[in-house]
Amino acid sequence: MKLKIITQERVVFDQEVDAVYSKGIDGEFGILKGHIPMMSALDIGVTRATVGDEVKTFTTMGGILQFKDEECLILTTLAEPGEEIDEARAREALERAKTRLRNANARLEAKRAEAAIARAEARLKAKLSQ
């Protein structure tokens, strides 16, 4: 099956894969060849694609996944291949977000800090899962 991961700026990935695993707002799921058509709203997390014994990882920062006619299409605001993620930068962003959350005195600030933590954790998970 074909997997395409597309952001507003670029096509992040466009290749044949054996399986796709991602995180929807209702939990994690997997898609194999021959899966029934489906759509899912994506949460901030890691999308994994297997090609033989190789696993490719990508951060997906929300968006929509559609599977139809042996094509899995992910439209997302931001996606990064695991190998392109700077681990040190992601760890620093995670620490900054945790500090902001501890010091947040308003509900909106806390929500923003929680979202930043989720993004940083997804980046680290994608990087370390390669």
mmCIF file of N, CA and C in Angstrom:
data_model
loop_
_atom_site.group_PDB
_atom_site.id
_atom_site.type_symbol
_atom_site.label_atom_id
_atom_site.label_comp_id
_atom_site.label_asym_id
_atom_site.label_seq_id
_atom_site.Cartn_x
_atom_site.Cartn_y
_atom_site.Cartn_z
ATOM 1 N N MET A 1 0.843 -1.177 0.000
ATOM 2 C CA MET A 1 0.000 0.000 0.000
ATOM 3 C C MET A 1 0.884 1.234 0.000
ATOM 4 N N LYS A 2 0.330 2.327 -0.420
ATOM 5 C CA LYS A 2 1.066 3.593 -0.514
ATOM 6 C C LYS A 2 0.790 4.421 0.731
ATOM 7 N N LEU A 3 1.838 5.020 1.291
ATOM 8 C CA LEU A 3 1.688 5.959 2.399
ATOM 9 C C LEU A 3 2.184 7.316 1.933
ATOM 10 N N LYS A 4 1.315 8.325 2.081
ATOM 11 C CA LYS A 4 1.689 9.714 1.789
ATOM 12 C C LYS A 4 1.455 10.529 3.054
ATOM 13 N N ILE A 5 2.498 11.253 3.464
ATOM 14 C CA ILE A 5 2.370 12.176 4.593
ATOM 15 C C ILE A 5 2.646 13.567 4.027
ATOM 16 N N ILE A 6 1.636 14.424 4.140
ATOM 17 C CA ILE A 6 1.713 15.736 3.495
ATOM 18 C C ILE A 6 1.432 16.842 4.508
ATOM 19 N N THR A 7 2.280 17.885 4.490
ATOM 20 C CA THR A 7 2.038 19.095 5.276
ATOM 21 C C THR A 7 1.754 20.229 4.298
ATOM 22 N N GLN A 8 1.522 21.405 4.821
ATOM 23 C CA GLN A 8 1.283 22.564 3.956
ATOM 24 C C GLN A 8 2.519 22.920 3.139
ATOM 25 N N GLU A 9 3.698 22.623 3.694
ATOM 26 C CA GLU A 9 4.939 23.003 3.033
ATOM 27 C C GLU A 9 5.506 21.966 2.079
ATOM 28 N N ARG A 10 5.282 20.654 2.391
ATOM 29 C CA ARG A 10 5.973 19.649 1.583
ATOM 30 C C ARG A 10 5.337 18.266 1.726
ATOM 31 N N VAL A 11 5.759 17.403 0.824
ATOM 32 C CA VAL A 11 5.433 15.985 0.944
ATOM 33 C C VAL A 11 6.553 15.367 1.766
ATOM 34 N N VAL A 12 6.234 14.919 2.962
ATOM 35 C CA VAL A 12 7.232 14.391 3.889
ATOM 36 C C VAL A 12 7.614 12.963 3.527
ATOM 37 N N PHE A 13 6.639 12.183 3.044
ATOM 38 C CA PHE A 13 6.892 10.775 2.734
ATOM 39 C C PHE A 13 5.896 10.341 1.666
ATOM 40 N N ASP A 14 6.370 9.557 0.692
ATOM 41 C CA ASP A 14 5.496 9.055 -0.372
ATOM 42 C C ASP A 14 6.127 7.780 -0.920
ATOM 43 N N GLN A 15 5.808 6.643 -0.272
ATOM 44 C CA GLN A 15 6.397 5.368 -0.670
ATOM 45 C C GLN A 15 5.448 4.224 -0.369
ATOM 46 N N GLU A 16 5.764 3.077 -0.928
ATOM 47 C CA GLU A 16 5.041 1.840 -0.624
ATOM 48 C C GLU A 16 5.495 1.333 0.744
ATOM 49 N N VAL A 17 4.542 0.878 1.554
ATOM 50 C CA VAL A 17 4.837 0.330 2.882
ATOM 51 C C VAL A 17 3.985 -0.927 3.095
ATOM 52 N N ASP A 18 4.355 -1.696 4.112
ATOM 53 C CA ASP A 18 3.604 -2.904 4.452
ATOM 54 C C ASP A 18 2.543 -2.650 5.510
ATOM 55 N N ALA A 19 2.807 -1.700 6.407
ATOM 56 C CA ALA A 19 1.872 -1.416 7.498
ATOM 57 C C ALA A 19 2.080 0.010 7.987
ATOM 58 N N VAL A 20 1.017 0.578 8.576
ATOM 59 C CA VAL A 20 1.066 1.922 9.152
ATOM 60 C C VAL A 20 0.447 1.845 10.544
ATOM 61 N N TYR A 21 1.114 2.451 11.512
ATOM 62 C CA TYR A 21 0.605 2.526 12.882
ATOM 63 C C TYR A 21 0.631 3.989 13.290
ATOM 64 N N SER A 22 -0.469 4.481 13.854
ATOM 65 C CA SER A 22 -0.538 5.888 14.216
ATOM 66 C C SER A 22 -1.376 6.065 15.472
ATOM 67 N N LYS A 23 -1.507 7.318 15.905
ATOM 68 C CA LYS A 23 -2.261 7.638 17.112
ATOM 69 C C LYS A 23 -3.398 8.579 16.761
ATOM 70 N N GLY A 24 -4.610 8.057 16.862
ATOM 71 C CA GLY A 24 -5.797 8.877 16.643
ATOM 72 C C GLY A 24 -6.250 9.487 17.956
ATOM 73 N N ILE A 25 -7.236 10.334 17.898
ATOM 74 C CA ILE A 25 -7.722 10.960 19.135
ATOM 75 C C ILE A 25 -8.408 9.942 20.045
ATOM 76 N N ASP A 26 -8.790 8.783 19.482
ATOM 77 C CA ASP A 26 -9.414 7.725 20.280
ATOM 78 C C ASP A 26 -8.440 6.618 20.654
ATOM 79 N N GLY A 27 -7.154 6.769 20.339
ATOM 80 C CA GLY A 27 -6.158 5.757 20.683
ATOM 81 C C GLY A 27 -5.331 5.350 19.478
ATOM 82 N N GLU A 28 -4.406 4.428 19.718
ATOM 83 C CA GLU A 28 -3.513 3.966 18.662
ATOM 84 C C GLU A 28 -4.197 2.909 17.807
ATOM 85 N N PHE A 29 -3.777 2.821 16.534
ATOM 86 C CA PHE A 29 -4.354 1.847 15.616
ATOM 87 C C PHE A 29 -3.322 1.474 14.567
ATOM 88 N N GLY A 30 -3.593 0.375 13.873
ATOM 89 C CA GLY A 30 -2.721 -0.085 12.803
ATOM 90 C C GLY A 30 -3.528 -0.388 11.558
ATOM 91 N N ILE A 31 -2.867 -0.245 10.417
ATOM 92 C CA ILE A 31 -3.497 -0.526 9.127
ATOM 93 C C ILE A 31 -2.561 -1.427 8.333
ATOM 94 N N LEU A 32 -3.098 -2.539 7.871
ATOM 95 C CA LEU A 32 -2.357 -3.454 7.005
ATOM 96 C C LEU A 32 -2.991 -3.425 5.621
ATOM 97 N N LYS A 33 -2.280 -3.974 4.655
ATOM 98 C CA LYS A 33 -2.835 -4.068 3.301
ATOM 99 C C LYS A 33 -4.175 -4.777 3.370
ATOM 100 N N GLY A 34 -5.147 -4.312 2.591
ATOM 101 C CA GLY A 34 -6.465 -4.921 2.554
ATOM 102 C C GLY A 34 -7.419 -4.414 3.621
ATOM 103 N N HIS A 35 -6.979 -3.446 4.420
ATOM 104 C CA HIS A 35 -7.837 -2.883 5.474
ATOM 105 C C HIS A 35 -9.063 -2.227 4.834
ATOM 106 N N ILE A 36 -10.161 -2.225 5.561
ATOM 107 C CA ILE A 36 -11.359 -1.541 5.061
ATOM 108 C C ILE A 36 -11.103 -0.031 5.048
ATOM 109 N N PRO A 37 -11.800 0.714 4.208
ATOM 110 C CA PRO A 37 -11.632 2.175 4.188
ATOM 111 C C PRO A 37 -11.940 2.767 5.569
ATOM 112 N N MET A 38 -11.169 3.775 5.946
ATOM 113 C CA MET A 38 -11.380 4.427 7.235
ATOM 114 C C MET A 38 -10.829 5.841 7.220
ATOM 115 N N MET A 39 -11.304 6.635 8.175
ATOM 116 C CA MET A 39 -10.759 7.971 8.426
ATOM 117 C C MET A 39 -10.608 8.122 9.923
ATOM 118 N N SER A 40 -9.609 8.895 10.325
ATOM 119 C CA SER A 40 -9.405 9.148 11.742
ATOM 120 C C SER A 40 -8.793 10.528 11.924
ATOM 121 N N ALA A 41 -9.261 11.227 12.944
ATOM 122 C CA ALA A 41 -8.588 12.459 13.366
ATOM 123 C C ALA A 41 -7.365 12.028 14.158
ATOM 124 N N LEU A 42 -6.217 12.597 13.829
ATOM 125 C CA LEU A 42 -4.974 12.222 14.499
ATOM 126 C C LEU A 42 -4.690 13.117 15.694
ATOM 127 N N ASP A 43 -4.060 12.527 16.681
ATOM 128 C CA ASP A 43 -3.594 13.251 17.852
ATOM 129 C C ASP A 43 -2.113 13.564 17.644
ATOM 130 N N ILE A 44 -1.522 14.316 18.519
ATOM 131 C CA ILE A 44 -0.073 14.523 18.485
ATOM 132 C C ILE A 44 0.567 13.202 18.871
ATOM 133 N N GLY A 45 1.459 12.704 18.036
ATOM 134 C CA GLY A 45 2.083 11.422 18.336
ATOM 135 C C GLY A 45 3.059 10.999 17.267
ATOM 136 N N VAL A 46 3.313 9.701 17.229
ATOM 137 C CA VAL A 46 4.267 9.117 16.292
ATOM 138 C C VAL A 46 3.523 8.202 15.339
ATOM 139 N N THR A 47 3.822 8.338 14.061
ATOM 140 C CA THR A 47 3.315 7.425 13.046
ATOM 141 C C THR A 47 4.485 6.557 12.616
ATOM 142 N N ARG A 48 4.262 5.238 12.606
ATOM 143 C CA ARG A 48 5.300 4.298 12.193
ATOM 144 C C ARG A 48 4.853 3.590 10.918
ATOM 145 N N ALA A 49 5.795 3.419 10.012
ATOM 146 C CA ALA A 49 5.539 2.684 8.779
ATOM 147 C C ALA A 49 6.564 1.571 8.684
ATOM 148 N N THR A 50 6.103 0.358 8.379
ATOM 149 C CA THR A 50 7.038 -0.745 8.214
ATOM 150 C C THR A 50 7.174 -1.072 6.733
ATOM 151 N N VAL A 51 8.417 -1.299 6.352
ATOM 152 C CA VAL A 51 8.753 -1.720 5.003
ATOM 153 C C VAL A 51 9.697 -2.899 5.178
ATOM 154 N N GLY A 52 9.158 -4.118 5.054
ATOM 155 C CA GLY A 52 9.963 -5.298 5.355
ATOM 156 C C GLY A 52 10.321 -5.281 6.835
ATOM 157 N N ASP A 53 11.615 -5.381 7.136
ATOM 158 C CA ASP A 53 12.088 -5.354 8.523
ATOM 159 C C ASP A 53 12.404 -3.941 9.002
ATOM 160 N N GLU A 54 12.325 -2.969 8.119
ATOM 161 C CA GLU A 54 12.665 -1.588 8.453
ATOM 162 C C GLU A 54 11.441 -0.844 8.989
ATOM 163 N N VAL A 55 11.659 -0.039 10.028
ATOM 164 C CA VAL A 55 10.589 0.788 10.585
ATOM 165 C C VAL A 55 10.979 2.243 10.409
ATOM 166 N N LYS A 56 10.108 3.007 9.782
ATOM 167 C CA LYS A 56 10.315 4.445 9.618
ATOM 168 C C LYS A 56 9.364 5.153 10.570
ATOM 169 N N THR A 57 9.868 6.170 11.270
ATOM 170 C CA THR A 57 9.041 6.894 12.229
ATOM 171 C C THR A 57 8.909 8.355 11.823
ATOM 172 N N PHE A 58 7.751 8.926 12.163
ATOM 173 C CA PHE A 58 7.447 10.326 11.855
ATOM 174 C C PHE A 58 6.652 10.909 13.006
ATOM 175 N N THR A 59 6.934 12.148 13.371
ATOM 176 C CA THR A 59 6.026 12.831 14.281
ATOM 177 C C THR A 59 4.864 13.320 13.432
ATOM 178 N N THR A 60 3.672 13.226 13.966
ATOM 179 C CA THR A 60 2.505 13.788 13.298
ATOM 180 C C THR A 60 1.788 14.621 14.353
ATOM 181 N N MET A 61 1.677 15.896 14.084
ATOM 182 C CA MET A 61 1.109 16.839 15.047
ATOM 183 C C MET A 61 -0.356 17.096 14.734
ATOM 184 N N GLY A 62 -1.159 16.048 14.928
ATOM 185 C CA GLY A 62 -2.581 16.152 14.623
ATOM 186 C C GLY A 62 -2.821 15.944 13.147
ATOM 187 N N GLY A 63 -4.024 16.249 12.709
ATOM 188 C CA GLY A 63 -4.366 16.122 11.297
ATOM 189 C C GLY A 63 -5.404 15.045 11.062
ATOM 190 N N ILE A 64 -5.439 14.577 9.825
ATOM 191 C CA ILE A 64 -6.423 13.587 9.382
ATOM 192 C C ILE A 64 -5.699 12.456 8.667
ATOM 193 N N LEU A 65 -6.130 11.230 8.930
ATOM 194 C CA LEU A 65 -5.644 10.066 8.204
ATOM 195 C C LEU A 65 -6.828 9.462 7.462
ATOM 196 N N GLN A 66 -6.619 9.163 6.185
ATOM 197 C CA GLN A 66 -7.639 8.487 5.382
ATOM 198 C C GLN A 66 -6.994 7.282 4.722
ATOM 199 N N PHE A 67 -7.655 6.124 4.821
ATOM 200 C CA PHE A 67 -7.203 4.928 4.109
ATOM 201 C C PHE A 67 -8.309 4.495 3.162
ATOM 202 N N LYS A 68 -7.949 4.406 1.872
ATOM 203 C CA LYS A 68 -8.923 4.011 0.845
ATOM 204 C C LYS A 68 -8.153 3.527 -0.375
ATOM 205 N N ASP A 69 -8.609 2.453 -0.975
ATOM 206 C CA ASP A 69 -8.002 1.940 -2.217
ATOM 207 C C ASP A 69 -6.500 1.712 -2.079
ATOM 208 N N GLU A 70 -6.112 1.090 -0.964
ATOM 209 C CA GLU A 70 -4.701 0.751 -0.701
ATOM 210 C C GLU A 70 -3.792 1.983 -0.665
ATOM 211 N N GLU A 71 -4.348 3.141 -0.286
ATOM 212 C CA GLU A 71 -3.543 4.346 -0.094
ATOM 213 C C GLU A 71 -3.890 4.956 1.253
ATOM 214 N N CYS A 72 -2.858 5.195 2.039
ATOM 215 C CA CYS A 72 -3.004 5.839 3.342
ATOM 216 C C CYS A 72 -2.489 7.271 3.191
ATOM 217 N N LEU A 73 -3.371 8.227 3.377
ATOM 218 C CA LEU A 73 -3.038 9.636 3.214
ATOM 219 C C LEU A 73 -3.138 10.321 4.563
ATOM 220 N N ILE A 74 -2.061 10.973 4.962
ATOM 221 C CA ILE A 74 -2.050 11.750 6.205
ATOM 222 C C ILE A 74 -1.844 13.212 5.833
ATOM 223 N N LEU A 75 -2.806 14.042 6.210
ATOM 224 C CA LEU A 75 -2.695 15.489 6.045
ATOM 225 C C LEU A 75 -2.521 16.071 7.439
ATOM 226 N N THR A 76 -1.416 16.743 7.665
ATOM 227 C CA THR A 76 -1.096 17.248 8.992
ATOM 228 C C THR A 76 -0.411 18.597 8.902
ATOM 229 N N THR A 77 -0.511 19.357 9.959
ATOM 230 C CA THR A 77 0.136 20.664 10.000
ATOM 231 C C THR A 77 1.654 20.533 10.006
ATOM 232 N N LEU A 78 2.149 19.565 10.797
ATOM 233 C CA LEU A 78 3.590 19.378 10.932
ATOM 234 C C LEU A 78 3.893 17.901 11.031
ATOM 235 N N ALA A 79 4.858 17.447 10.252
ATOM 236 C CA ALA A 79 5.349 16.071 10.326
ATOM 237 C C ALA A 79 6.852 16.106 10.103
ATOM 238 N N GLU A 80 7.560 15.269 10.860
ATOM 239 C CA GLU A 80 9.011 15.209 10.727
ATOM 240 C C GLU A 80 9.455 13.753 10.721
ATOM 241 N N PRO A 81 10.304 13.367 9.767
ATOM 242 C CA PRO A 81 10.885 12.033 9.832
ATOM 243 C C PRO A 81 11.783 11.930 11.059
ATOM 244 N N GLY A 82 11.776 10.783 11.706
ATOM 245 C CA GLY A 82 12.577 10.590 12.918
ATOM 246 C C GLY A 82 14.047 10.933 12.737
ATOM 247 N N GLU A 83 14.606 10.594 11.566
ATOM 248 C CA GLU A 83 16.040 10.844 11.355
ATOM 249 C C GLU A 83 16.369 12.327 11.221
ATOM 250 N N GLU A 84 15.375 13.183 10.976
ATOM 251 C CA GLU A 84 15.624 14.625 10.856
ATOM 252 C C GLU A 84 15.493 15.368 12.178
ATOM 253 N N ILE A 85 15.083 14.691 13.230
ATOM 254 C CA ILE A 85 14.833 15.351 14.510
ATOM 255 C C ILE A 85 16.135 15.508 15.276
ATOM 256 N N ASP A 86 16.371 16.712 15.772
ATOM 257 C CA ASP A 86 17.531 17.012 16.610
ATOM 258 C C ASP A 86 17.165 16.640 18.045
ATOM 259 N N GLU A 87 17.741 15.548 18.537
ATOM 260 C CA GLU A 87 17.375 15.032 19.859
ATOM 261 C C GLU A 87 17.654 16.039 20.973
ATOM 262 N N ALA A 88 18.801 16.696 20.939
ATOM 263 C CA ALA A 88 19.145 17.666 21.987
ATOM 264 C C ALA A 88 18.144 18.822 21.998
ATOM 265 N N ARG A 89 17.785 19.302 20.820
ATOM 266 C CA ARG A 89 16.821 20.404 20.730
ATOM 267 C C ARG A 89 15.450 19.976 21.256
ATOM 268 N N ALA A 90 15.039 18.744 20.943
ATOM 269 C CA ALA A 90 13.748 18.237 21.419
ATOM 270 C C ALA A 90 13.750 18.110 22.941
ATOM 271 N N ARG A 91 14.860 17.643 23.519
ATOM 272 C CA ARG A 91 14.951 17.531 24.982
ATOM 273 C C ARG A 91 14.880 18.910 25.651
ATOM 274 N N GLU A 92 15.560 19.899 25.046
ATOM 275 C CA GLU A 92 15.510 21.259 25.587
ATOM 276 C C GLU A 92 14.085 21.814 25.529
ATOM 277 N N ALA A 93 13.394 21.579 24.419
ATOM 278 C CA ALA A 93 12.017 22.048 24.282
ATOM 279 C C ALA A 93 11.116 21.381 25.312
ATOM 280 N N LEU A 94 11.343 20.113 25.585
ATOM 281 C CA LEU A 94 10.561 19.397 26.589
ATOM 282 C C LEU A 94 10.781 19.998 27.975
ATOM 283 N N GLU A 95 12.015 20.287 28.317
ATOM 284 C CA GLU A 95 12.308 20.883 29.629
ATOM 285 C C GLU A 95 11.709 22.281 29.755
ATOM 286 N N ARG A 96 11.801 23.089 28.686
ATOM 287 C CA ARG A 96 11.204 24.426 28.712
ATOM 288 C C ARG A 96 9.691 24.338 28.917
ATOM 289 N N ALA A 97 9.060 23.408 28.223
ATOM 290 C CA ALA A 97 7.602 23.261 28.327
ATOM 291 C C ALA A 97 7.208 22.785 29.730
ATOM 292 N N LYS A 98 7.975 21.882 30.306
ATOM 293 C CA LYS A 98 7.675 21.412 31.665
ATOM 294 C C LYS A 98 7.811 22.548 32.667
ATOM 295 N N THR A 99 8.816 23.392 32.488
ATOM 296 C CA THR A 99 9.005 24.549 33.369
ATOM 297 C C THR A 99 7.828 25.513 33.220
ATOM 298 N N ARG A 100 7.404 25.763 31.971
ATOM 299 C CA ARG A 100 6.253 26.643 31.741
ATOM 300 C C ARG A 100 4.997 26.086 32.403
ATOM 301 N N LEU A 101 4.841 24.774 32.343
ATOM 302 C CA LEU A 101 3.651 24.159 32.944
ATOM 303 C C LEU A 101 3.676 24.317 34.464
ATOM 304 N N ARG A 102 4.838 24.121 35.070
ATOM 305 C CA ARG A 102 4.952 24.286 36.525
ATOM 306 C C ARG A 102 4.658 25.722 36.946
ATOM 307 N N ASN A 103 5.038 26.684 36.104
ATOM 308 C CA ASN A 103 4.872 28.096 36.434
ATOM 309 C C ASN A 103 3.591 28.701 35.870
ATOM 310 N N ALA A 104 2.797 27.918 35.187
ATOM 311 C CA ALA A 104 1.578 28.445 34.548
ATOM 312 C C ALA A 104 0.563 28.838 35.615
ATOM 313 N N ASN A 105 0.072 30.064 35.503
ATOM 314 C CA ASN A 105 -0.927 30.513 36.467
ATOM 315 C C ASN A 105 -2.294 30.709 35.820
ATOM 316 N N ALA A 106 -2.377 30.444 34.553
ATOM 317 C CA ALA A 106 -3.663 30.562 33.862
ATOM 318 C C ALA A 106 -3.934 29.263 33.106
ATOM 319 N N ARG A 107 -5.183 28.957 32.954
ATOM 320 C CA ARG A 107 -5.581 27.716 32.282
ATOM 321 C C ARG A 107 -5.056 27.658 30.847
ATOM 322 N N LEU A 108 -5.107 28.785 30.105
ATOM 323 C CA LEU A 108 -4.636 28.822 28.724
ATOM 324 C C LEU A 108 -3.140 28.551 28.660
ATOM 325 N N GLU A 109 -2.377 29.154 29.567
ATOM 326 C CA GLU A 109 -0.934 28.905 29.598
ATOM 327 C C GLU A 109 -0.648 27.431 29.862
ATOM 328 N N ALA A 110 -1.391 26.819 30.752
ATOM 329 C CA ALA A 110 -1.202 25.408 31.074
ATOM 330 C C ALA A 110 -1.499 24.538 29.851
ATOM 331 N N LYS A 111 -2.568 24.839 29.126
ATOM 332 C CA LYS A 111 -2.916 24.068 27.924
ATOM 333 C C LYS A 111 -1.824 24.183 26.866
ATOM 334 N N ARG A 112 -1.287 25.382 26.684
ATOM 335 C CA ARG A 112 -0.202 25.568 25.714
ATOM 336 C C ARG A 112 1.035 24.790 26.119
ATOM 337 N N ALA A 113 1.356 24.802 27.401
ATOM 338 C CA ALA A 113 2.517 24.062 27.893
ATOM 339 C C ALA A 113 2.305 22.561 27.718
ATOM 340 N N GLU A 114 1.102 22.080 27.992
ATOM 341 C CA GLU A 114 0.810 20.649 27.814
ATOM 342 C C GLU A 114 0.953 20.242 26.347
ATOM 343 N N ALA A 115 0.495 21.091 25.437
ATOM 344 C CA ALA A 115 0.632 20.801 24.005
ATOM 345 C C ALA A 115 2.106 20.783 23.600
ATOM 346 N N ALA A 116 2.890 21.712 24.138
ATOM 347 C CA ALA A 116 4.325 21.747 23.834
ATOM 348 C C ALA A 116 5.017 20.498 24.359
ATOM 349 N N ILE A 117 4.620 20.027 25.524
ATOM 350 C CA ILE A 117 5.185 18.790 26.081
ATOM 351 C C ILE A 117 4.840 17.618 25.168
ATOM 352 N N ALA A 118 3.596 17.520 24.729
ATOM 353 C CA ALA A 118 3.181 16.425 23.844
ATOM 354 C C ALA A 118 3.982 16.436 22.547
ATOM 355 N N ARG A 119 4.205 17.630 21.968
ATOM 356 C CA ARG A 119 4.979 17.714 20.729
ATOM 357 C C ARG A 119 6.425 17.283 20.950
ATOM 358 N N ALA A 120 7.033 17.748 22.025
ATOM 359 C CA ALA A 120 8.430 17.397 22.307
ATOM 360 C C ALA A 120 8.569 15.904 22.584
ATOM 361 N N GLU A 121 7.632 15.335 23.341
ATOM 362 C CA GLU A 121 7.686 13.904 23.621
ATOM 363 C C GLU A 121 7.507 13.084 22.343
ATOM 364 N N ALA A 122 6.643 13.522 21.438
ATOM 365 C CA ALA A 122 6.453 12.819 20.176
ATOM 366 C C ALA A 122 7.742 12.863 19.351
ATOM 367 N N ARG A 123 8.406 14.005 19.328
ATOM 368 C CA ARG A 123 9.654 14.111 18.586
ATOM 369 C C ARG A 123 10.703 13.159 19.145
ATOM 370 N N LEU A 124 10.836 13.133 20.463
ATOM 371 C CA LEU A 124 11.816 12.235 21.076
ATOM 372 C C LEU A 124 11.473 10.770 20.804
ATOM 373 N N LYS A 125 10.209 10.427 20.895
ATOM 374 C CA LYS A 125 9.791 9.045 20.658
ATOM 375 C C LYS A 125 10.092 8.650 19.209
ATOM 376 N N ALA A 126 9.809 9.557 18.266
ATOM 377 C CA ALA A 126 10.098 9.260 16.850
ATOM 378 C C ALA A 126 11.586 9.122 16.615
ATOM 379 N N LYS A 127 12.372 9.963 17.235
ATOM 380 C CA LYS A 127 13.826 9.928 17.056
ATOM 381 C C LYS A 127 14.410 8.653 17.636
ATOM 382 N N LEU A 128 13.973 8.285 18.833
ATOM 383 C CA LEU A 128 14.549 7.141 19.529
ATOM 384 C C LEU A 128 14.006 5.809 19.011
ATOM 385 N N SER A 129 12.926 5.836 18.220
ATOM 386 C CA SER A 129 12.322 4.601 17.708
ATOM 387 C C SER A 129 12.878 4.177 16.360
ATOM 388 N N GLN A 130 13.793 4.959 15.797
ATOM 389 C CA GLN A 130 14.290 4.645 14.454
ATOM 390 C C GLN A 130 15.038 3.340 14.449
#
